[in-house]
Amino acid sequence: MRSPQYLHVFACESNYSHALLSLLDQHISLDQHMFLFGFGRVDKQRSDLQKKLSSKILNVRNPFHVLRILFSLYKFKWVYFHYLSYDPTLLFWFMNKKRLKKSTWIVWGNDVYSFYKRNKNLKTRTYEYFRRRIIPVFPEIAAFVEEDVDFVKKNYNSNAIYIPILYPIPVNLDNLKNIPIKNQHGSPVFLLGNSADPSNFHLEIIDALAKFQEVDFKIYCPLSYGGSESYRQQVIDTGKRYFGDKFIPLTALLDTTSYANLLSEVDIALMNHNRQQALGNILALLYLGKKVYLRTNITSYYFFLRKNCKVFDIEDVKSVDFSEITKTTSDMSVNSLIVESIMDEKNYLHLWLNLLKKH
């Protein structure tokens, strides 16, 4: 058997990486592919797919283990970076820039907008020094939202070719199709953000809704990952202070079926991120016919407008009355059909095969 020709570098294992491997394994041979997961959590309970692909999966426990792949790094025909880690591995890739000339950076969002942390402290300035020398070397950048690549080109002197790509959303479309439609006559249910990352700006929206604390509604607030413990607790304390039991923090990860059921219960999603984020959640919510608020100055907002999806300006939440915030409009009905075409397995497969067959 020939040695693997293609190396896939992931920051860590996730539901998204598992969904991608499952998709590819169903449709193509992975004999020529190797998957490297580094520096994040490792699932102790291995799925059947992971066991099947165990000879193709390498887990890196700490940055020094990267040195073990150094001698084999240049044997690969092409390297796919599934997220550009914001950590000491930037030094490693800086020292091996030549390898990047035959690679594709597949962006996730946060790895693009780390740009905004560049002057925070000495560590971020050091990381930015390496990023400015690494990013222009990538000949290709794959992204779902083309505006993210435009941002990279503008800020990092990149001439990379844009390739459209989309990770399979862990929330199964068939599961969403089979979820009973919620009775719309109950109390409104909000979803606030998607994680404990401060880029959700939870407190800003909690403050905007505080004037409605006498109204009957619920707020689900996912806080199971991202951010610091102190920030997570600040969000919980503030939400509880204003809304009591109506504010429901979600501090544990839900399985995909439970999360799909949660999304079906939601009426309005308040996504106050200051950068492209939570794309999978937003797609699922739009498919389910939910009202989604976004900032209008982020790339994902322009993406949805370009796709003719109906999304709303989150600044309105600060200025209009409660009935206006929760009111649905007839043009929201187009979202489900548009998103169904995006989340279709055939679309995922077409995009990934288009990328992989280039090399």
Short mmCIF file of C-alpha atoms in Angstrom, two decimals:
data_model
loop_
_atom_site.label_atom_id
_atom_site.label_comp_id
_atom_site.label_asym_id
_atom_site.label_seq_id
_atom_site.Cartn_x
_atom_site.Cartn_y
_atom_site.Cartn_z
CA MET A 1 0.00 0.00 0.00
CA ARG A 2 1.28 3.44 -0.89
CA SER A 3 2.12 5.90 1.87
CA PRO A 4 -0.54 8.57 2.51
CA GLN A 5 -0.26 11.52 0.15
CA TYR A 6 -2.48 14.00 1.99
CA LEU A 7 -2.22 15.31 5.55
CA HIS A 8 -5.19 16.93 7.30
CA VAL A 9 -4.21 19.04 10.32
CA PHE A 10 -6.97 19.74 12.87
CA ALA A 11 -6.67 21.76 16.07
CA CYS A 12 -8.69 19.14 17.95
CA GLU A 13 -11.44 16.58 17.60
CA SER A 14 -14.95 18.02 17.34
CA ASN A 15 -18.43 17.17 16.16
CA TYR A 16 -17.57 18.96 12.91
CA SER A 17 -14.43 16.92 12.25
CA HIS A 18 -16.32 13.71 13.01
CA ALA A 19 -19.11 14.71 10.62
CA LEU A 20 -16.58 15.46 7.88
CA LEU A 21 -14.73 12.16 8.26
CA SER A 22 -18.03 10.31 8.22
CA LEU A 23 -19.09 12.05 5.01
CA LEU A 24 -15.80 11.39 3.24
CA ASP A 25 -15.58 7.78 4.42
CA GLN A 26 -19.01 7.05 2.93
CA HIS A 27 -18.08 8.32 -0.51
CA ILE A 28 -14.33 8.09 -1.15
CA SER A 29 -11.36 5.97 -0.18
CA LEU A 30 -9.30 7.54 2.59
CA ASP A 31 -6.30 5.27 2.05
CA GLN A 32 -4.21 8.23 0.85
CA HIS A 33 -5.25 10.54 3.70
CA MET A 34 -3.80 11.01 7.20
CA PHE A 35 -5.61 13.00 9.92
CA LEU A 36 -3.63 14.80 12.62
CA PHE A 37 -5.48 16.11 15.69
CA GLY A 38 -3.56 18.26 18.10
CA PHE A 39 -3.59 20.05 21.42
CA GLY A 40 -7.30 19.71 22.18
CA ARG A 41 -9.54 17.16 23.81
CA VAL A 42 -9.37 13.57 22.63
CA ASP A 43 -12.59 11.57 22.72
CA LYS A 44 -12.01 8.63 25.06
CA GLN A 45 -15.11 6.89 23.74
CA ARG A 46 -14.05 6.10 20.18
CA SER A 47 -16.83 5.84 17.61
CA ASP A 48 -16.99 2.93 15.17
CA LEU A 49 -15.74 5.27 12.44
CA GLN A 50 -12.77 6.38 14.56
CA LYS A 51 -11.89 2.76 15.27
CA LYS A 52 -12.12 1.95 11.57
CA LEU A 53 -9.83 4.87 10.70
CA SER A 54 -7.51 4.44 13.70
CA SER A 55 -4.50 3.78 11.48
CA LYS A 56 -5.19 7.09 9.71
CA ILE A 57 -5.60 9.21 12.85
CA LEU A 58 -2.74 10.70 14.86
CA ASN A 59 -3.32 12.52 18.15
CA VAL A 60 -0.75 15.06 19.34
CA ARG A 61 -0.68 15.49 23.10
CA ASN A 62 1.54 18.59 23.35
CA PRO A 63 3.40 21.01 21.03
CA PHE A 64 6.66 19.05 21.30
CA HIS A 65 5.04 16.03 19.67
CA VAL A 66 4.83 18.07 16.46
CA LEU A 67 8.55 17.49 16.10
CA ARG A 68 7.80 13.82 15.55
CA ILE A 69 6.09 14.58 12.26
CA LEU A 70 8.80 16.96 11.08
CA PHE A 71 10.79 14.30 9.25
CA SER A 72 7.70 12.98 7.43
CA LEU A 73 6.09 16.37 6.82
CA TYR A 74 7.59 16.91 3.39
CA LYS A 75 6.62 13.50 2.05
CA PHE A 76 2.98 14.55 1.75
CA LYS A 77 1.80 15.82 -1.60
CA TRP A 78 -0.60 18.33 -0.01
CA VAL A 79 -1.53 19.54 3.47
CA TYR A 80 -5.00 20.73 4.51
CA PHE A 81 -5.15 23.01 7.55
CA HIS A 82 -8.58 22.68 9.12
CA TYR A 83 -8.24 25.86 11.24
CA LEU A 84 -5.02 27.81 11.76
CA SER A 85 -4.30 27.36 15.45
CA TYR A 86 -3.58 30.45 17.53
CA ASP A 87 -0.86 28.92 19.69
CA PRO A 88 2.89 28.11 19.73
CA THR A 89 2.52 25.88 16.66
CA LEU A 90 2.62 29.10 14.64
CA LEU A 91 6.38 29.09 15.29
CA PHE A 92 6.61 25.57 13.87
CA TRP A 93 4.81 26.54 10.67
CA PHE A 94 6.84 29.74 10.43
CA MET A 95 9.99 27.61 10.45
CA ASN A 96 8.47 25.33 7.79
CA LYS A 97 6.94 27.94 5.49
CA LYS A 98 8.17 26.03 2.46
CA ARG A 99 5.70 23.26 3.33
CA LEU A 100 2.82 25.76 3.22
CA LYS A 101 3.35 26.40 -0.49
CA LYS A 102 1.50 23.14 -1.13
CA SER A 103 -1.33 23.51 1.32
CA THR A 104 -4.86 24.81 1.77
CA TRP A 105 -6.03 26.81 4.76
CA ILE A 106 -9.66 25.90 5.53
CA VAL A 107 -10.88 28.73 7.76
CA TRP A 108 -13.32 28.38 10.63
CA GLY A 109 -13.84 32.06 11.44
CA ASN A 110 -12.03 32.52 14.73
CA ASP A 111 -8.71 31.79 13.04
CA VAL A 112 -9.36 34.70 10.67
CA TYR A 113 -10.53 37.19 13.29
CA SER A 114 -7.70 36.53 15.73
CA PHE A 115 -6.46 39.58 13.85
CA TYR A 116 -8.39 41.75 16.32
CA LYS A 117 -6.37 40.40 19.27
CA ARG A 118 -3.04 41.31 17.71
CA ASN A 119 -2.16 44.17 20.10
CA LYS A 120 -3.61 42.71 23.29
CA ASN A 121 -0.30 41.68 24.88
CA LEU A 122 3.19 40.40 24.08
CA LYS A 123 1.94 36.89 23.30
CA THR A 124 -0.65 38.07 20.76
CA ARG A 125 1.86 40.42 19.15
CA THR A 126 4.25 37.49 18.78
CA TYR A 127 1.53 35.30 17.27
CA GLU A 128 0.62 38.08 14.87
CA TYR A 129 4.26 38.39 13.82
CA PHE A 130 4.20 34.74 12.75
CA ARG A 131 0.74 34.96 11.16
CA ARG A 132 1.83 37.86 8.96
CA ARG A 133 4.61 35.69 7.58
CA ILE A 134 2.64 32.45 7.37
CA ILE A 135 -0.71 33.49 5.91
CA PRO A 136 0.60 35.08 2.67
CA VAL A 137 2.29 31.76 1.80
CA PHE A 138 -0.98 29.79 1.52
CA PRO A 139 -1.83 29.42 -2.19
CA GLU A 140 -5.46 28.57 -1.40
CA ILE A 141 -7.95 29.54 1.27
CA ALA A 142 -11.19 27.59 1.56
CA ALA A 143 -14.15 29.16 3.34
CA PHE A 144 -17.93 29.09 3.39
CA VAL A 145 -18.18 32.87 3.53
CA GLU A 146 -16.14 34.48 0.76
CA GLU A 147 -15.99 37.76 2.67
CA ASP A 148 -13.78 36.04 5.26
CA VAL A 149 -11.20 35.43 2.53
CA ASP A 150 -11.56 39.03 1.38
CA PHE A 151 -10.74 40.07 4.96
CA VAL A 152 -7.59 37.93 4.90
CA LYS A 153 -6.49 39.34 1.56
CA LYS A 154 -7.00 42.90 2.77
CA ASN A 155 -5.19 42.51 6.10
CA TYR A 156 -2.48 39.94 5.34
CA ASN A 157 -1.31 40.79 1.83
CA SER A 158 -2.61 37.45 0.58
CA ASN A 159 -3.12 36.51 -3.07
CA ALA A 160 -4.64 33.13 -2.26
CA ILE A 161 -7.27 31.56 -4.48
CA TYR A 162 -10.70 31.35 -2.85
CA ILE A 163 -12.33 27.90 -2.77
CA PRO A 164 -15.90 27.52 -1.44
CA ILE A 165 -16.27 24.90 1.29
CA LEU A 166 -18.70 23.98 4.04
CA TYR A 167 -18.32 21.54 6.92
CA PRO A 168 -21.23 19.14 7.36
CA ILE A 169 -23.40 20.55 10.13
CA PRO A 170 -23.46 18.08 13.07
CA VAL A 171 -27.21 18.70 13.49
CA ASN A 172 -28.63 16.20 11.00
CA LEU A 173 -31.04 17.69 8.47
CA ASP A 174 -33.24 14.58 8.67
CA ASN A 175 -33.49 15.07 12.45
CA LEU A 176 -34.61 18.66 11.90
CA LYS A 177 -37.20 17.55 9.33
CA ASN A 178 -38.74 15.10 11.82
CA ILE A 179 -39.01 17.53 14.73
CA PRO A 180 -42.66 18.48 15.46
CA ILE A 181 -43.50 22.11 14.73
CA LYS A 182 -43.73 24.10 17.95
CA ASN A 183 -47.04 25.69 18.94
CA GLN A 184 -46.41 29.39 18.28
CA HIS A 185 -49.02 30.58 20.81
CA GLY A 186 -46.89 29.96 23.90
CA SER A 187 -44.43 32.32 25.58
CA PRO A 188 -41.56 33.42 23.32
CA VAL A 189 -38.28 31.52 23.66
CA PHE A 190 -34.97 33.25 22.93
CA LEU A 191 -31.59 31.71 22.16
CA LEU A 192 -28.77 34.03 23.24
CA GLY A 193 -25.45 33.33 21.51
CA ASN A 194 -23.83 29.97 20.92
CA SER A 195 -20.96 29.76 23.44
CA ALA A 196 -19.24 31.42 26.39
CA ASP A 197 -16.88 33.30 24.09
CA PRO A 198 -16.99 37.03 24.94
CA SER A 199 -17.40 37.76 21.21
CA ASN A 200 -21.07 36.86 21.76
CA PHE A 201 -21.46 40.11 23.73
CA HIS A 202 -24.16 38.50 25.88
CA LEU A 203 -24.30 41.32 28.42
CA GLU A 204 -25.18 43.87 25.75
CA ILE A 205 -28.29 41.91 24.78
CA ILE A 206 -29.23 41.07 28.37
CA ASP A 207 -29.16 44.80 29.06
CA ALA A 208 -31.32 45.50 26.00
CA LEU A 209 -33.94 42.96 27.13
CA ALA A 210 -33.86 44.04 30.78
CA LYS A 211 -36.67 46.56 30.23
CA PHE A 212 -38.95 43.63 29.33
CA GLN A 213 -38.26 41.60 32.47
CA GLU A 214 -41.96 41.67 33.44
CA VAL A 215 -42.93 40.00 30.15
CA ASP A 216 -43.35 36.22 30.09
CA PHE A 217 -40.55 34.59 28.04
CA LYS A 218 -37.51 32.30 28.35
CA ILE A 219 -33.87 32.77 27.39
CA TYR A 220 -31.64 29.78 26.68
CA CYS A 221 -27.98 30.76 26.80
CA PRO A 222 -25.41 28.14 25.64
CA LEU A 223 -22.26 28.49 27.76
CA SER A 224 -20.77 25.00 27.57
CA TYR A 225 -17.51 25.95 25.84
CA GLY A 226 -15.31 28.92 25.01
CA GLY A 227 -14.42 31.91 27.16
CA SER A 228 -13.20 31.98 30.73
CA GLU A 229 -14.94 30.69 33.82
CA SER A 230 -15.16 34.24 35.20
CA TYR A 231 -16.88 35.54 32.06
CA ARG A 232 -19.26 32.58 32.00
CA GLN A 233 -20.22 33.23 35.61
CA GLN A 234 -20.68 36.94 34.94
CA VAL A 235 -23.17 36.15 32.16
CA ILE A 236 -25.06 33.72 34.40
CA ASP A 237 -25.17 36.13 37.35
CA THR A 238 -26.34 39.04 35.20
CA GLY A 239 -28.98 36.97 33.41
CA LYS A 240 -30.33 35.59 36.67
CA ARG A 241 -30.36 39.04 38.29
CA TYR A 242 -32.58 40.47 35.57
CA PHE A 243 -34.70 37.48 34.59
CA GLY A 244 -34.52 34.92 37.39
CA ASP A 245 -35.65 31.44 36.34
CA LYS A 246 -36.54 32.75 32.87
CA PHE A 247 -32.80 32.82 32.13
CA ILE A 248 -31.58 29.28 31.52
CA PRO A 249 -27.79 28.86 31.13
CA LEU A 250 -26.70 25.71 29.28
CA THR A 251 -23.35 24.79 30.80
CA ALA A 252 -23.12 21.18 29.57
CA LEU A 253 -22.70 20.02 25.98
CA LEU A 254 -25.85 18.52 24.50
CA ASP A 255 -25.84 15.61 22.09
CA THR A 256 -26.94 16.43 18.54
CA THR A 257 -30.50 15.14 18.99
CA SER A 258 -31.04 17.09 22.21
CA TYR A 259 -29.57 20.21 20.64
CA ALA A 260 -31.83 19.85 17.59
CA ASN A 261 -34.82 19.61 19.94
CA LEU A 262 -33.64 22.73 21.75
CA LEU A 263 -33.36 24.68 18.49
CA SER A 264 -36.88 23.60 17.56
CA GLU A 265 -38.19 25.11 20.81
CA VAL A 266 -36.56 28.48 20.10
CA ASP A 267 -38.54 31.30 18.46
CA ILE A 268 -35.90 34.03 18.20
CA ALA A 269 -32.10 33.74 18.05
CA LEU A 270 -30.03 36.70 19.23
CA MET A 271 -26.55 36.31 17.74
CA ASN A 272 -24.61 39.39 18.77
CA HIS A 273 -21.18 38.17 17.61
CA ASN A 274 -18.76 40.79 16.36
CA ARG A 275 -17.37 38.34 13.79
CA GLN A 276 -18.46 35.38 11.68
CA GLN A 277 -19.42 32.63 14.11
CA ALA A 278 -22.10 30.02 14.89
CA LEU A 279 -22.80 29.42 11.20
CA GLY A 280 -24.02 25.87 11.79
CA ASN A 281 -26.46 26.98 14.47
CA ILE A 282 -27.75 29.84 12.35
CA LEU A 283 -28.31 27.61 9.33
CA ALA A 284 -30.26 25.12 11.44
CA LEU A 285 -32.37 27.90 12.97
CA LEU A 286 -33.17 29.42 9.59
CA TYR A 287 -34.11 26.00 8.26
CA LEU A 288 -36.55 25.62 11.16
CA GLY A 289 -38.14 28.98 10.31
CA LYS A 290 -36.82 30.84 13.36
CA LYS A 291 -36.24 34.59 13.49
CA VAL A 292 -32.50 35.30 13.58
CA TYR A 293 -30.89 38.60 14.59
CA LEU A 294 -27.28 39.36 13.59
CA ARG A 295 -24.95 42.32 13.55
CA THR A 296 -25.04 43.91 10.12
CA ASN A 297 -21.30 44.62 9.98
CA ILE A 298 -20.08 41.00 9.98
CA THR A 299 -19.33 38.82 6.98
CA SER A 300 -21.98 36.19 7.70
CA TYR A 301 -24.73 38.84 7.53
CA TYR A 302 -23.68 39.74 3.99
CA PHE A 303 -23.46 36.07 3.12
CA PHE A 304 -27.08 35.47 4.13
CA LEU A 305 -28.23 38.55 2.25
CA ARG A 306 -26.42 37.28 -0.84
CA LYS A 307 -28.24 33.95 -0.48
CA ASN A 308 -31.57 35.88 -0.20
CA CYS A 309 -32.19 34.69 3.36
CA LYS A 310 -34.24 36.92 5.64
CA VAL A 311 -32.23 37.91 8.73
CA PHE A 312 -32.67 40.88 11.06
CA ASP A 313 -30.54 43.68 12.48
CA ILE A 314 -29.75 43.02 16.13
CA GLU A 315 -29.52 46.76 16.81
CA ASP A 316 -33.32 46.80 16.50
CA VAL A 317 -33.56 44.77 19.71
CA LYS A 318 -32.29 47.82 21.59
CA SER A 319 -34.87 50.24 20.21
CA VAL A 320 -38.17 48.53 19.31
CA ASP A 321 -40.92 47.18 21.56
CA PHE A 322 -41.21 43.53 22.55
CA SER A 323 -43.95 42.64 20.07
CA GLU A 324 -41.79 43.95 17.22
CA ILE A 325 -38.80 41.88 18.36
CA THR A 326 -40.83 38.67 18.36
CA LYS A 327 -43.02 39.35 15.30
CA THR A 328 -42.56 36.99 12.37
CA THR A 329 -42.77 38.12 8.76
CA SER A 330 -44.05 36.27 5.70
CA ASP A 331 -40.72 36.57 3.86
CA MET A 332 -39.02 34.39 6.51
CA SER A 333 -40.61 31.35 4.87
CA VAL A 334 -38.02 31.38 2.07
CA ASN A 335 -35.22 30.58 4.53
CA SER A 336 -36.06 26.91 4.89
CA LEU A 337 -35.79 26.09 1.19
CA ILE A 338 -32.60 28.11 0.75
CA VAL A 339 -30.90 26.48 3.73
CA GLU A 340 -32.07 23.01 2.71
CA SER A 341 -30.15 23.37 -0.55
CA ILE A 342 -27.06 24.52 1.37
CA MET A 343 -27.19 21.72 3.98
CA ASP A 344 -27.96 18.96 1.50
CA GLU A 345 -25.41 16.12 1.67
CA LYS A 346 -24.92 16.33 -2.08
CA ASN A 347 -23.85 19.95 -1.69
CA TYR A 348 -21.38 19.10 1.09
CA LEU A 349 -19.93 16.29 -0.99
CA HIS A 350 -19.69 18.41 -4.14
CA LEU A 351 -17.73 21.11 -2.30
CA TRP A 352 -15.30 18.72 -0.60
CA LEU A 353 -14.65 16.63 -3.70
CA ASN A 354 -14.05 19.82 -5.66
CA LEU A 355 -11.34 20.75 -3.15
CA LEU A 356 -9.74 17.32 -2.77
CA LYS A 357 -9.65 16.52 -6.48
CA LYS A 358 -7.64 19.67 -7.17
CA HIS A 359 -4.60 18.00 -5.59
#
